[in-house]
Amino acid sequence: MQKFPALIANYMKNFKCTGSACEDTCCSGGWTIPVDKVSYERYQKDDEIKRNVVRDTAKVTGQYAYMKLSEDKLSCSMLSEDKLCTIQARLGEGALCKTCYIYPRNYNYVNKNLEISATLSCPEIARLALLQKDGIDFDYFEEYPLLREVQVQNSVETYSHDNELKYLWDLRSFSIGLLQNRAYSLKERLILLGMFFESVNKEIEAQNYAAIGQFIDRYTELLDHGLLKNEIDSIKPNIAAQIQVLTQLTEIGVKYITPGNDRYRECVIEFIDGLVHPDHAGDKSILDTYEDAYNHYYVPFMKQHEYILENYLVDLVFKNVFPITDGKSSIFDEYVKLICHYAIIKFLLIGISAHDKGLQIDKVIKVIQSFSKSIGHNKSHVSSIIAKIKEEKNNNLYYMTCLVNH
Ligand code: SF4
């Protein structure tokens, strides 16, 4: 067993897989399930399991082997009728391959600290993470034991760099602090974050990296004294532009609904029905239906439960090591991604509230969980959204503000 200094999202401490009671098992999603070499060799000793694991000679998964899927290609072939894992039942939890053992956990390695969070595509994680009224917190452990080797999504060391990477930790802490600053509405926090990232991005383009720390200090002071409130209040909403951009992004999302993600399909159907079906929208225009649903259902719900979306954003920042880039994009592009995730969820919720004539916590969790399953497990989905935003030249603060401002 190895021990690591670790920073852990606090919702992890109460996580326990709900097994057959899960409303959306992770063993079913139409995705491939890679199997590592050690597990593959272990499975060769059990005749039934052996028949269901295939050596990946064609390099489909990039791993040593993969699990066979059921006939309809939607579930793992080892998922029993009562939605339990046959491998675990026959050989114990320790026999699970790395992929299944790790899910839904997410590991990053940042400046020699292990960072542990989890994907919201697991409904139980979504409930634990999103329903914390006081916000997500992080616990530090000097020696956190890891029973098995894990797969790390991002491994980053920042201190030895002399570019923006050197300030990654400060930028991330500032972002989480601002997203959790309830002196401002969530909409205001997101606009302020955009103003901040637009300014910092300009300094990075000018290779003036030392200014990043100064901007963090300056914005912290401005926020503490509410000195940017007037600037935000003067921004006029543009709902028609909001609907136009978000319709395009949601259409892209529809193309990425996998056959195994029925829950997301149900959400999208309710959303479309809510905004355009005569049973729900009558003969009103989409714009009027959208505005009605926003004012009558979305706003009253969010007055009580805005912490759900705050937690969603904070979790994304922590899990994705925001605003780390792939080297080709800028930190402002990472802000654009964050806004797109938030705005699509908000858009769906408004349409669904028109369909349901209100919003309930369970439905909000379902939307975020199934959206996370669609976007979090398919990198092309995010890339297509960003490509569309860039193609339409919408990757700027004006359009990002349009998407969140109402
Ligand atoms: S999605 Fe989460 S709760 Fe459901 S079976 Fe998988 S790990 Fe368990």
mmCIF file of C-alpha atoms and ligand atoms in Angstrom:
data_model
loop_
_atom_site.group_PDB
_atom_site.id
_atom_site.type_symbol
_atom_site.label_atom_id
_atom_site.label_comp_id
_atom_site.label_asym_id
_atom_site.label_seq_id
_atom_site.Cartn_x
_atom_site.Cartn_y
_atom_site.Cartn_z
ATOM 1 C CA MET A 1 0.000 0.000 0.000
ATOM 2 C CA GLN A 2 1.298 3.471 -0.913
ATOM 3 C CA LYS A 3 0.538 6.709 0.937
ATOM 4 C CA PHE A 4 0.278 10.153 -0.676
ATOM 5 C CA PRO A 5 -0.415 13.697 0.469
ATOM 6 C CA ALA A 6 -3.919 14.186 -0.893
ATOM 7 C CA LEU A 7 -6.597 16.819 -1.367
ATOM 8 C CA ILE A 8 -10.033 15.262 -1.493
ATOM 9 C CA ALA A 9 -13.408 16.752 -2.439
ATOM 10 C CA ASN A 10 -15.469 16.305 0.709
ATOM 11 C CA TYR A 11 -18.383 14.571 -1.017
ATOM 12 C CA MET A 12 -16.107 11.544 -1.551
ATOM 13 C CA LYS A 13 -16.105 10.551 2.099
ATOM 14 C CA ASN A 14 -19.741 9.415 2.051
ATOM 15 C CA PHE A 15 -19.670 7.672 -1.318
ATOM 16 C CA LYS A 16 -20.851 4.107 -1.543
ATOM 17 C CA CYS A 17 -21.972 2.551 -4.798
ATOM 18 C CA THR A 18 -25.737 1.899 -4.643
ATOM 19 C CA GLY A 19 -25.325 -1.264 -6.770
ATOM 20 C CA SER A 20 -28.556 -2.743 -8.065
ATOM 21 C CA ALA A 21 -30.518 0.245 -6.715
ATOM 22 C CA CYS A 22 -28.658 2.604 -9.072
ATOM 23 C CA GLU A 23 -30.969 4.306 -11.552
ATOM 24 C CA ASP A 24 -28.228 4.447 -14.228
ATOM 25 C CA THR A 25 -25.620 1.772 -13.777
ATOM 26 C CA CYS A 26 -22.118 2.602 -15.020
ATOM 27 C CA CYS A 27 -21.891 -0.916 -16.470
ATOM 28 C CA SER A 28 -24.283 0.274 -19.147
ATOM 29 C CA GLY A 29 -23.494 3.219 -21.336
ATOM 30 C CA GLY A 30 -22.605 1.782 -24.710
ATOM 31 C CA TRP A 31 -18.950 2.535 -23.990
ATOM 32 C CA THR A 32 -15.919 0.253 -24.201
ATOM 33 C CA ILE A 33 -14.549 -1.097 -20.908
ATOM 34 C CA PRO A 34 -10.755 -1.400 -21.132
ATOM 35 C CA VAL A 35 -9.105 -4.166 -19.089
ATOM 36 C CA ASP A 36 -5.497 -4.013 -17.831
ATOM 37 C CA LYS A 37 -3.037 -6.884 -18.296
ATOM 38 C CA VAL A 38 -3.010 -8.082 -14.654
ATOM 39 C CA SER A 39 -6.808 -8.328 -14.555
ATOM 40 C CA TYR A 40 -6.927 -9.994 -17.984
ATOM 41 C CA GLU A 41 -4.562 -12.711 -16.797
ATOM 42 C CA ARG A 42 -6.564 -13.194 -13.616
ATOM 43 C CA TYR A 43 -9.770 -13.583 -15.641
ATOM 44 C CA GLN A 44 -8.192 -16.401 -17.702
ATOM 45 C CA LYS A 45 -8.528 -18.657 -14.633
ATOM 46 C CA ASP A 46 -12.346 -18.401 -14.582
ATOM 47 C CA ASP A 47 -14.054 -20.033 -17.578
ATOM 48 C CA GLU A 48 -17.152 -17.826 -17.593
ATOM 49 C CA ILE A 49 -15.256 -14.550 -17.203
ATOM 50 C CA LYS A 50 -12.607 -15.683 -19.682
ATOM 51 C CA ARG A 51 -15.266 -15.991 -22.397
ATOM 52 C CA ASN A 52 -16.282 -12.363 -21.859
ATOM 53 C CA VAL A 53 -12.937 -10.610 -22.033
ATOM 54 C CA VAL A 54 -11.159 -10.034 -25.329
ATOM 55 C CA ARG A 55 -7.475 -9.391 -25.919
ATOM 56 C CA ASP A 56 -7.203 -5.989 -27.692
ATOM 57 C CA THR A 57 -4.833 -6.961 -30.480
ATOM 58 C CA ALA A 58 -6.441 -4.419 -32.849
ATOM 59 C CA LYS A 59 -5.751 -1.650 -30.298
ATOM 60 C CA VAL A 60 -9.405 -0.502 -30.137
ATOM 61 C CA THR A 61 -9.113 0.741 -26.558
ATOM 62 C CA GLY A 62 -5.385 1.379 -26.273
ATOM 63 C CA GLN A 63 -5.398 -1.090 -23.366
ATOM 64 C CA TYR A 64 -4.415 -4.733 -23.058
ATOM 65 C CA ALA A 65 -7.949 -6.093 -23.390
ATOM 66 C CA TYR A 66 -11.614 -5.112 -23.112
ATOM 67 C CA MET A 67 -14.882 -6.544 -21.849
ATOM 68 C CA LYS A 68 -17.372 -7.970 -24.344
ATOM 69 C CA LEU A 69 -20.652 -6.079 -24.472
ATOM 70 C CA SER A 70 -24.149 -7.563 -24.288
ATOM 71 C CA GLU A 71 -25.939 -8.452 -27.551
ATOM 72 C CA ASP A 72 -27.561 -5.008 -27.788
ATOM 73 C CA LYS A 73 -24.055 -3.503 -27.302
ATOM 74 C CA LEU A 74 -25.304 -1.338 -24.444
ATOM 75 C CA SER A 75 -24.059 -3.085 -21.286
ATOM 76 C CA CYS A 76 -21.074 -5.017 -20.039
ATOM 77 C CA SER A 77 -21.632 -8.719 -20.727
ATOM 78 C CA MET A 78 -20.819 -9.460 -17.064
ATOM 79 C CA LEU A 79 -23.722 -7.336 -15.761
ATOM 80 C CA SER A 80 -26.291 -9.674 -14.215
ATOM 81 C CA GLU A 81 -30.071 -9.316 -14.583
ATOM 82 C CA ASP A 82 -30.294 -7.782 -11.115
ATOM 83 C CA LYS A 83 -27.762 -5.132 -12.230
ATOM 84 C CA LEU A 84 -24.793 -6.536 -10.299
ATOM 85 C CA CYS A 85 -21.282 -7.280 -11.504
ATOM 86 C CA THR A 86 -20.710 -11.021 -12.020
ATOM 87 C CA ILE A 87 -16.925 -10.621 -11.749
ATOM 88 C CA GLN A 88 -17.266 -9.005 -8.322
ATOM 89 C CA ALA A 89 -19.787 -11.650 -7.236
ATOM 90 C CA ARG A 90 -17.512 -14.535 -8.320
ATOM 91 C CA LEU A 91 -14.025 -13.223 -7.446
ATOM 92 C CA GLY A 92 -14.582 -10.313 -5.033
ATOM 93 C CA GLU A 93 -14.116 -6.528 -5.375
ATOM 94 C CA GLY A 94 -10.317 -6.910 -5.516
ATOM 95 C CA ALA A 95 -10.653 -8.687 -8.873
ATOM 96 C CA LEU A 96 -12.219 -5.699 -10.639
ATOM 97 C CA CYS A 97 -10.068 -4.347 -13.454
ATOM 98 C CA LYS A 98 -8.539 -0.890 -13.036
ATOM 99 C CA THR A 99 -11.317 0.831 -15.027
ATOM 100 C CA CYS A 100 -14.140 -0.604 -12.925
ATOM 101 C CA TYR A 101 -12.263 -0.344 -9.637
ATOM 102 C CA ILE A 102 -11.552 3.356 -10.181
ATOM 103 C CA TYR A 103 -14.962 4.480 -11.506
ATOM 104 C CA PRO A 104 -16.462 6.959 -10.566
ATOM 105 C CA ARG A 105 -13.301 8.363 -8.942
ATOM 106 C CA ASN A 106 -11.110 10.907 -10.683
ATOM 107 C CA TYR A 107 -7.422 11.280 -9.797
ATOM 108 C CA ASN A 108 -5.094 14.171 -10.612
ATOM 109 C CA TYR A 109 -1.551 14.672 -9.465
ATOM 110 C CA VAL A 110 -0.814 18.379 -8.861
ATOM 111 C CA ASN A 111 2.483 19.499 -7.337
ATOM 112 C CA LYS A 112 3.025 16.103 -5.698
ATOM 113 C CA ASN A 113 -0.457 16.131 -4.160
ATOM 114 C CA LEU A 114 -2.961 13.544 -5.208
ATOM 115 C CA GLU A 115 -6.330 15.205 -5.886
ATOM 116 C CA ILE A 116 -9.401 13.025 -5.603
ATOM 117 C CA SER A 117 -12.858 13.834 -6.892
ATOM 118 C CA ALA A 118 -15.383 11.883 -8.961
ATOM 119 C CA THR A 119 -17.464 12.088 -12.089
ATOM 120 C CA LEU A 120 -21.021 13.364 -11.788
ATOM 121 C CA SER A 121 -22.052 10.772 -14.386
ATOM 122 C CA CYS A 122 -22.587 8.527 -11.341
ATOM 123 C CA PRO A 123 -26.009 9.485 -9.898
ATOM 124 C CA GLU A 124 -24.898 8.844 -6.316
ATOM 125 C CA ILE A 125 -21.861 11.130 -6.724
ATOM 126 C CA ALA A 126 -24.085 13.743 -8.411
ATOM 127 C CA ARG A 127 -26.407 13.776 -5.384
ATOM 128 C CA LEU A 128 -23.554 13.897 -2.848
ATOM 129 C CA ALA A 129 -21.627 16.633 -4.666
ATOM 130 C CA LEU A 130 -24.436 18.856 -5.866
ATOM 131 C CA LEU A 131 -26.761 18.810 -2.854
ATOM 132 C CA GLN A 132 -24.307 20.302 -0.365
ATOM 133 C CA LYS A 133 -26.064 23.486 0.696
ATOM 134 C CA ASP A 134 -22.924 24.982 2.210
ATOM 135 C CA GLY A 135 -20.832 24.295 -0.887
ATOM 136 C CA ILE A 136 -18.107 21.818 -1.750
ATOM 137 C CA ASP A 137 -15.105 21.779 0.555
ATOM 138 C CA PHE A 138 -11.752 20.008 0.304
ATOM 139 C CA ASP A 139 -10.015 17.921 2.964
ATOM 140 C CA TYR A 140 -6.235 17.604 3.103
ATOM 141 C CA PHE A 141 -4.556 14.378 4.213
ATOM 142 C CA GLU A 142 -0.802 14.158 4.739
ATOM 143 C CA GLU A 143 -0.770 10.417 4.208
ATOM 144 C CA TYR A 144 -3.696 9.116 2.213
ATOM 145 C CA PRO A 145 -3.506 5.346 1.638
ATOM 146 C CA LEU A 146 -4.068 3.933 -1.839
ATOM 147 C CA LEU A 147 -4.760 0.229 -1.868
ATOM 148 C CA ARG A 148 -4.185 -0.161 -5.601
ATOM 149 C CA GLU A 149 -2.411 1.685 -8.369
ATOM 150 C CA VAL A 150 -4.711 4.235 -10.004
ATOM 151 C CA GLN A 151 -4.875 5.953 -13.360
ATOM 152 C CA VAL A 152 -4.184 9.691 -13.169
ATOM 153 C CA GLN A 153 -6.065 12.019 -15.553
ATOM 154 C CA ASN A 154 -3.746 15.036 -15.222
ATOM 155 C CA SER A 155 -0.257 15.180 -13.780
ATOM 156 C CA VAL A 156 1.044 18.725 -13.331
ATOM 157 C CA GLU A 157 4.008 20.387 -11.689
ATOM 158 C CA THR A 158 3.751 24.178 -11.726
ATOM 159 C CA TYR A 159 6.508 25.760 -9.647
ATOM 160 C CA SER A 160 9.449 25.303 -12.030
ATOM 161 C CA HIS A 161 7.720 27.072 -14.952
ATOM 162 C CA ASP A 162 8.146 30.718 -15.810
ATOM 163 C CA ASN A 163 4.867 31.157 -17.682
ATOM 164 C CA GLU A 164 1.182 31.137 -16.672
ATOM 165 C CA LEU A 165 1.517 27.547 -15.427
ATOM 166 C CA LYS A 166 3.467 28.912 -12.493
ATOM 167 C CA TYR A 167 0.244 30.642 -11.362
ATOM 168 C CA LEU A 168 -2.083 27.692 -11.957
ATOM 169 C CA TRP A 169 -2.687 27.104 -8.268
ATOM 170 C CA ASP A 170 -3.438 30.815 -7.623
ATOM 171 C CA LEU A 171 -5.753 31.060 -10.641
ATOM 172 C CA ARG A 172 -7.605 27.958 -9.567
ATOM 173 C CA SER A 173 -7.957 29.061 -5.929
ATOM 174 C CA PHE A 174 -9.149 32.483 -7.067
ATOM 175 C CA SER A 175 -11.713 30.858 -9.408
ATOM 176 C CA ILE A 176 -13.087 28.542 -6.701
ATOM 177 C CA GLY A 177 -13.179 31.438 -4.194
ATOM 178 C CA LEU A 178 -15.110 33.631 -6.631
ATOM 179 C CA LEU A 179 -17.528 30.847 -7.644
ATOM 180 C CA GLN A 180 -18.306 30.300 -3.950
ATOM 181 C CA ASN A 181 -18.644 34.015 -3.129
ATOM 182 C CA ARG A 182 -22.345 34.232 -2.302
ATOM 183 C CA ALA A 183 -22.210 38.005 -1.873
ATOM 184 C CA TYR A 184 -22.837 37.872 -5.640
ATOM 185 C CA SER A 185 -25.466 35.949 -7.619
ATOM 186 C CA LEU A 186 -24.082 33.045 -9.648
ATOM 187 C CA LYS A 187 -24.681 34.981 -12.861
ATOM 188 C CA GLU A 188 -22.610 37.879 -11.470
ATOM 189 C CA ARG A 189 -19.842 35.534 -10.338
ATOM 190 C CA LEU A 190 -19.568 34.051 -13.836
ATOM 191 C CA ILE A 191 -19.442 37.461 -15.517
ATOM 192 C CA LEU A 192 -16.819 38.643 -13.023
ATOM 193 C CA LEU A 193 -14.780 35.514 -13.662
ATOM 194 C CA GLY A 194 -14.937 36.300 -17.387
ATOM 195 C CA MET A 195 -13.801 39.893 -16.858
ATOM 196 C CA PHE A 196 -10.911 38.603 -14.776
ATOM 197 C CA PHE A 197 -9.868 35.921 -17.274
ATOM 198 C CA GLU A 198 -10.136 38.287 -20.226
ATOM 199 C CA SER A 199 -7.757 40.723 -18.483
ATOM 200 C CA VAL A 200 -5.324 38.014 -17.383
ATOM 201 C CA ASN A 201 -5.356 36.415 -20.844
ATOM 202 C CA LYS A 202 -4.197 39.683 -22.392
ATOM 203 C CA GLU A 203 -1.252 39.788 -19.978
ATOM 204 C CA ILE A 204 -0.372 36.189 -20.834
ATOM 205 C CA GLU A 205 -0.455 36.978 -24.563
ATOM 206 C CA ALA A 206 1.959 39.828 -23.841
ATOM 207 C CA GLN A 207 4.074 37.337 -21.833
ATOM 208 C CA ASN A 208 3.669 39.588 -18.818
ATOM 209 C CA TYR A 209 3.227 36.670 -16.421
ATOM 210 C CA ALA A 210 4.172 38.597 -13.295
ATOM 211 C CA ALA A 211 0.973 40.667 -13.750
ATOM 212 C CA ILE A 212 -1.175 37.580 -12.983
ATOM 213 C CA GLY A 213 -0.537 37.868 -9.248
ATOM 214 C CA GLN A 214 -1.251 41.613 -9.368
ATOM 215 C CA PHE A 215 -4.585 40.987 -11.133
ATOM 216 C CA ILE A 216 -5.582 38.426 -8.532
ATOM 217 C CA ASP A 217 -4.862 40.937 -5.742
ATOM 218 C CA ARG A 218 -6.651 43.760 -7.575
ATOM 219 C CA TYR A 219 -9.778 41.725 -8.327
ATOM 220 C CA THR A 220 -9.875 40.336 -4.797
ATOM 221 C CA GLU A 221 -9.991 43.908 -3.478
ATOM 222 C CA LEU A 222 -12.580 45.048 -6.039
ATOM 223 C CA LEU A 223 -14.784 42.051 -5.198
ATOM 224 C CA ASP A 224 -14.437 42.533 -1.448
ATOM 225 C CA HIS A 225 -15.673 46.118 -1.798
ATOM 226 C CA GLY A 226 -18.375 45.395 -4.407
ATOM 227 C CA LEU A 227 -16.727 47.864 -6.775
ATOM 228 C CA LEU A 228 -17.658 45.997 -9.958
ATOM 229 C CA LYS A 229 -21.385 45.731 -9.196
ATOM 230 C CA ASN A 230 -22.333 48.786 -11.261
ATOM 231 C CA GLU A 231 -20.379 47.517 -14.238
ATOM 232 C CA ILE A 232 -22.261 44.197 -14.160
ATOM 233 C CA ASP A 233 -25.648 45.860 -13.603
ATOM 234 C CA SER A 234 -25.144 47.980 -16.719
ATOM 235 C CA ILE A 235 -24.823 44.890 -18.984
ATOM 236 C CA LYS A 236 -28.050 44.434 -20.969
ATOM 237 C CA PRO A 237 -29.294 40.871 -21.522
ATOM 238 C CA ASN A 238 -29.713 39.604 -25.084
ATOM 239 C CA ILE A 239 -32.099 36.659 -24.771
ATOM 240 C CA ALA A 240 -32.537 36.149 -28.527
ATOM 241 C CA ALA A 241 -28.747 35.740 -28.932
ATOM 242 C CA GLN A 242 -28.706 33.458 -25.873
ATOM 243 C CA ILE A 243 -31.350 31.165 -27.383
ATOM 244 C CA GLN A 244 -29.660 31.159 -30.783
ATOM 245 C CA VAL A 245 -26.221 30.144 -29.467
ATOM 246 C CA LEU A 246 -27.552 27.626 -26.957
ATOM 247 C CA THR A 247 -29.826 25.993 -29.540
ATOM 248 C CA GLN A 248 -26.768 25.352 -31.724
ATOM 249 C CA LEU A 249 -24.813 23.901 -28.801
ATOM 250 C CA THR A 250 -27.703 21.720 -27.651
ATOM 251 C CA GLU A 251 -28.157 20.406 -31.223
ATOM 252 C CA ILE A 252 -24.507 19.343 -31.173
ATOM 253 C CA GLY A 253 -25.150 17.542 -27.870
ATOM 254 C CA VAL A 254 -28.045 15.575 -29.383
ATOM 255 C CA LYS A 255 -25.635 14.023 -31.907
ATOM 256 C CA TYR A 256 -23.556 12.666 -29.028
ATOM 257 C CA ILE A 257 -26.362 10.909 -27.162
ATOM 258 C CA THR A 258 -25.195 7.317 -27.021
ATOM 259 C CA PRO A 259 -27.757 4.477 -27.134
ATOM 260 C CA GLY A 260 -26.872 3.748 -23.491
ATOM 261 C CA ASN A 261 -27.669 7.257 -22.259
ATOM 262 C CA ASP A 262 -31.475 7.105 -22.285
ATOM 263 C CA ARG A 263 -31.718 9.434 -19.316
ATOM 264 C CA TYR A 264 -30.119 12.284 -21.291
ATOM 265 C CA ARG A 265 -32.359 11.535 -24.286
ATOM 266 C CA GLU A 266 -35.433 11.781 -22.013
ATOM 267 C CA CYS A 267 -34.221 15.155 -20.712
ATOM 268 C CA VAL A 268 -33.639 16.530 -24.224
ATOM 269 C CA ILE A 269 -37.099 15.351 -25.390
ATOM 270 C CA GLU A 270 -38.789 17.049 -22.419
ATOM 271 C CA PHE A 271 -36.751 20.193 -23.071
ATOM 272 C CA ILE A 272 -37.811 20.347 -26.741
ATOM 273 C CA ASP A 273 -41.446 19.538 -25.914
ATOM 274 C CA GLY A 274 -41.456 22.180 -23.193
ATOM 275 C CA LEU A 275 -40.369 24.941 -25.548
ATOM 276 C CA VAL A 276 -42.106 24.038 -28.804
ATOM 277 C CA HIS A 277 -44.908 21.455 -28.300
ATOM 278 C CA PRO A 278 -48.364 23.091 -28.428
ATOM 279 C CA ASP A 279 -49.467 21.086 -25.336
ATOM 280 C CA HIS A 280 -46.869 22.957 -23.301
ATOM 281 C CA ALA A 281 -46.081 26.128 -25.206
ATOM 282 C CA GLY A 282 -49.551 26.783 -26.678
ATOM 283 C CA ASP A 283 -49.179 29.204 -29.588
ATOM 284 C CA LYS A 284 -46.493 31.305 -27.900
ATOM 285 C CA SER A 285 -43.111 31.867 -29.581
ATOM 286 C CA ILE A 286 -40.060 30.013 -28.250
ATOM 287 C CA LEU A 287 -38.755 33.315 -26.892
ATOM 288 C CA ASP A 288 -41.973 33.980 -24.916
ATOM 289 C CA THR A 289 -42.183 30.394 -23.616
ATOM 290 C CA TYR A 290 -38.532 30.538 -22.589
ATOM 291 C CA GLU A 291 -39.001 33.850 -20.784
ATOM 292 C CA ASP A 292 -42.168 32.609 -19.034
ATOM 293 C CA ALA A 293 -40.496 29.406 -17.870
ATOM 294 C CA TYR A 294 -37.433 31.338 -16.725
ATOM 295 C CA ASN A 295 -39.482 33.805 -14.648
ATOM 296 C CA HIS A 296 -42.150 31.456 -13.293
ATOM 297 C CA TYR A 297 -40.202 28.251 -12.660
ATOM 298 C CA TYR A 298 -36.429 28.585 -13.043
ATOM 299 C CA VAL A 299 -35.881 31.745 -10.994
ATOM 300 C CA PRO A 300 -38.043 30.706 -7.984
ATOM 301 C CA PHE A 301 -36.310 27.298 -7.890
ATOM 302 C CA MET A 302 -32.808 28.798 -8.167
ATOM 303 C CA LYS A 303 -33.555 31.352 -5.429
ATOM 304 C CA GLN A 304 -33.615 28.364 -3.082
ATOM 305 C CA HIS A 305 -31.188 26.028 -4.818
ATOM 306 C CA GLU A 306 -28.538 28.039 -6.672
ATOM 307 C CA TYR A 307 -25.920 26.135 -4.669
ATOM 308 C CA ILE A 308 -26.531 23.131 -6.971
ATOM 309 C CA LEU A 309 -25.110 24.934 -10.000
ATOM 310 C CA GLU A 310 -22.398 26.560 -7.893
ATOM 311 C CA ASN A 311 -21.307 23.085 -6.768
ATOM 312 C CA TYR A 312 -21.380 21.863 -10.369
ATOM 313 C CA LEU A 313 -18.987 24.638 -11.432
ATOM 314 C CA VAL A 314 -16.668 24.310 -8.416
ATOM 315 C CA ASP A 315 -16.421 20.586 -9.034
ATOM 316 C CA LEU A 316 -15.511 21.174 -12.697
ATOM 317 C CA VAL A 317 -12.773 23.633 -11.705
ATOM 318 C CA PHE A 318 -11.291 21.184 -9.218
ATOM 319 C CA LYS A 319 -11.646 18.048 -11.320
ATOM 320 C CA ASN A 320 -10.427 19.518 -14.621
ATOM 321 C CA VAL A 321 -7.517 21.380 -12.962
ATOM 322 C CA PHE A 322 -9.031 24.566 -14.420
ATOM 323 C CA PRO A 323 -7.673 26.651 -16.135
ATOM 324 C CA ILE A 324 -4.956 24.283 -17.317
ATOM 325 C CA THR A 325 -4.822 24.171 -21.133
ATOM 326 C CA ASP A 326 -3.754 21.561 -23.663
ATOM 327 C CA GLY A 327 -1.012 23.920 -24.867
ATOM 328 C CA LYS A 328 -3.014 24.909 -27.967
ATOM 329 C CA SER A 329 -5.865 26.745 -26.231
ATOM 330 C CA SER A 330 -5.751 29.786 -23.959
ATOM 331 C CA ILE A 331 -6.965 30.115 -20.378
ATOM 332 C CA PHE A 332 -9.847 32.199 -21.754
ATOM 333 C CA ASP A 333 -10.832 29.181 -23.897
ATOM 334 C CA GLU A 334 -11.044 27.171 -20.664
ATOM 335 C CA TYR A 335 -13.384 29.837 -19.263
ATOM 336 C CA VAL A 336 -15.478 29.519 -22.450
ATOM 337 C CA LYS A 337 -15.771 25.752 -21.853
ATOM 338 C CA LEU A 338 -16.887 26.312 -18.269
ATOM 339 C CA ILE A 339 -19.565 28.785 -19.382
ATOM 340 C CA CYS A 340 -20.800 26.480 -22.145
ATOM 341 C CA HIS A 341 -21.250 23.598 -19.679
ATOM 342 C CA TYR A 342 -23.191 25.839 -17.304
ATOM 343 C CA ALA A 343 -25.267 27.571 -20.001
ATOM 344 C CA ILE A 344 -26.349 24.324 -21.707
ATOM 345 C CA ILE A 345 -27.511 22.907 -18.360
ATOM 346 C CA LYS A 346 -29.378 26.129 -17.563
ATOM 347 C CA PHE A 347 -30.977 26.111 -21.039
ATOM 348 C CA LEU A 348 -32.123 22.495 -20.610
ATOM 349 C CA LEU A 349 -33.516 23.227 -17.156
ATOM 350 C CA ILE A 350 -35.552 26.184 -18.415
ATOM 351 C CA GLY A 351 -37.066 24.107 -21.246
ATOM 352 C CA ILE A 352 -37.757 21.188 -18.907
ATOM 353 C CA SER A 353 -39.373 23.523 -16.371
ATOM 354 C CA ALA A 354 -41.770 24.635 -19.156
ATOM 355 C CA HIS A 355 -42.579 20.953 -19.768
ATOM 356 C CA ASP A 356 -43.003 20.024 -16.081
ATOM 357 C CA LYS A 357 -44.548 23.382 -15.048
ATOM 358 C CA GLY A 358 -41.874 23.650 -12.366
ATOM 359 C CA LEU A 359 -38.495 22.269 -11.312
ATOM 360 C CA GLN A 360 -37.750 19.532 -8.799
ATOM 361 C CA ILE A 361 -34.373 18.650 -7.258
ATOM 362 C CA ASP A 362 -34.478 15.079 -8.624
ATOM 363 C CA LYS A 363 -34.961 16.332 -12.179
ATOM 364 C CA VAL A 364 -32.114 18.831 -11.856
ATOM 365 C CA ILE A 365 -29.830 16.016 -10.649
ATOM 366 C CA LYS A 366 -30.938 13.832 -13.555
ATOM 367 C CA VAL A 367 -30.175 16.584 -16.096
ATOM 368 C CA ILE A 368 -26.698 17.280 -14.686
ATOM 369 C CA GLN A 369 -25.843 13.587 -14.209
ATOM 370 C CA SER A 370 -26.942 12.497 -17.679
ATOM 371 C CA PHE A 371 -25.357 15.567 -19.319
ATOM 372 C CA SER A 372 -22.104 14.756 -17.473
ATOM 373 C CA LYS A 373 -22.322 11.190 -18.761
ATOM 374 C CA SER A 374 -22.682 12.504 -22.306
ATOM 375 C CA ILE A 375 -20.071 15.253 -22.208
ATOM 376 C CA GLY A 376 -17.655 13.819 -19.641
ATOM 377 C CA HIS A 377 -17.166 10.516 -21.445
ATOM 378 C CA ASN A 378 -16.854 11.878 -24.942
ATOM 379 C CA LYS A 379 -14.072 14.369 -25.597
ATOM 380 C CA SER A 380 -15.377 14.990 -29.143
ATOM 381 C CA HIS A 381 -18.581 16.450 -27.660
ATOM 382 C CA VAL A 382 -16.625 19.235 -25.871
ATOM 383 C CA SER A 383 -14.334 19.776 -28.890
ATOM 384 C CA SER A 384 -17.346 20.155 -31.210
ATOM 385 C CA ILE A 385 -18.927 22.730 -28.898
ATOM 386 C CA ILE A 386 -15.730 24.765 -28.756
ATOM 387 C CA ALA A 387 -15.226 24.461 -32.528
ATOM 388 C CA LYS A 388 -18.757 25.797 -33.105
ATOM 389 C CA ILE A 389 -18.235 28.703 -30.690
ATOM 390 C CA LYS A 390 -14.996 29.612 -32.484
ATOM 391 C CA GLU A 391 -16.461 29.141 -35.971
ATOM 392 C CA GLU A 392 -19.216 31.642 -35.086
ATOM 393 C CA LYS A 393 -16.605 33.930 -33.510
ATOM 394 C CA ASN A 394 -18.467 33.755 -30.196
ATOM 395 C CA ASN A 395 -15.418 32.997 -28.027
ATOM 396 C CA ASN A 396 -15.376 36.418 -26.421
ATOM 397 C CA LEU A 397 -16.615 37.997 -23.223
ATOM 398 C CA TYR A 398 -19.622 39.640 -24.907
ATOM 399 C CA TYR A 399 -21.088 36.285 -26.008
ATOM 400 C CA MET A 400 -20.181 34.486 -22.803
ATOM 401 C CA THR A 401 -22.007 37.237 -20.909
ATOM 402 C CA CYS A 402 -24.977 36.805 -23.280
ATOM 403 C CA LEU A 403 -25.136 33.114 -22.346
ATOM 404 C CA VAL A 404 -25.383 33.734 -18.598
ATOM 405 C CA ASN A 405 -27.088 37.120 -18.365
ATOM 406 C CA HIS A 406 -30.864 37.277 -18.036
HETATM 407 S S1 SF4 B 1 -23.102 4.716 -11.517
HETATM 408 FE FE1 SF4 B 1 -22.285 4.970 -9.416
HETATM 409 S S2 SF4 B 1 -23.884 4.211 -8.027
HETATM 410 FE FE2 SF4 B 1 -24.373 3.516 -10.117
HETATM 411 S S3 SF4 B 1 -23.511 1.437 -10.261
HETATM 412 FE FE3 SF4 B 1 -21.926 2.872 -11.038
HETATM 413 S S4 SF4 B 1 -20.658 3.459 -9.269
HETATM 414 FE FE4 SF4 B 1 -22.531 2.476 -8.477
#
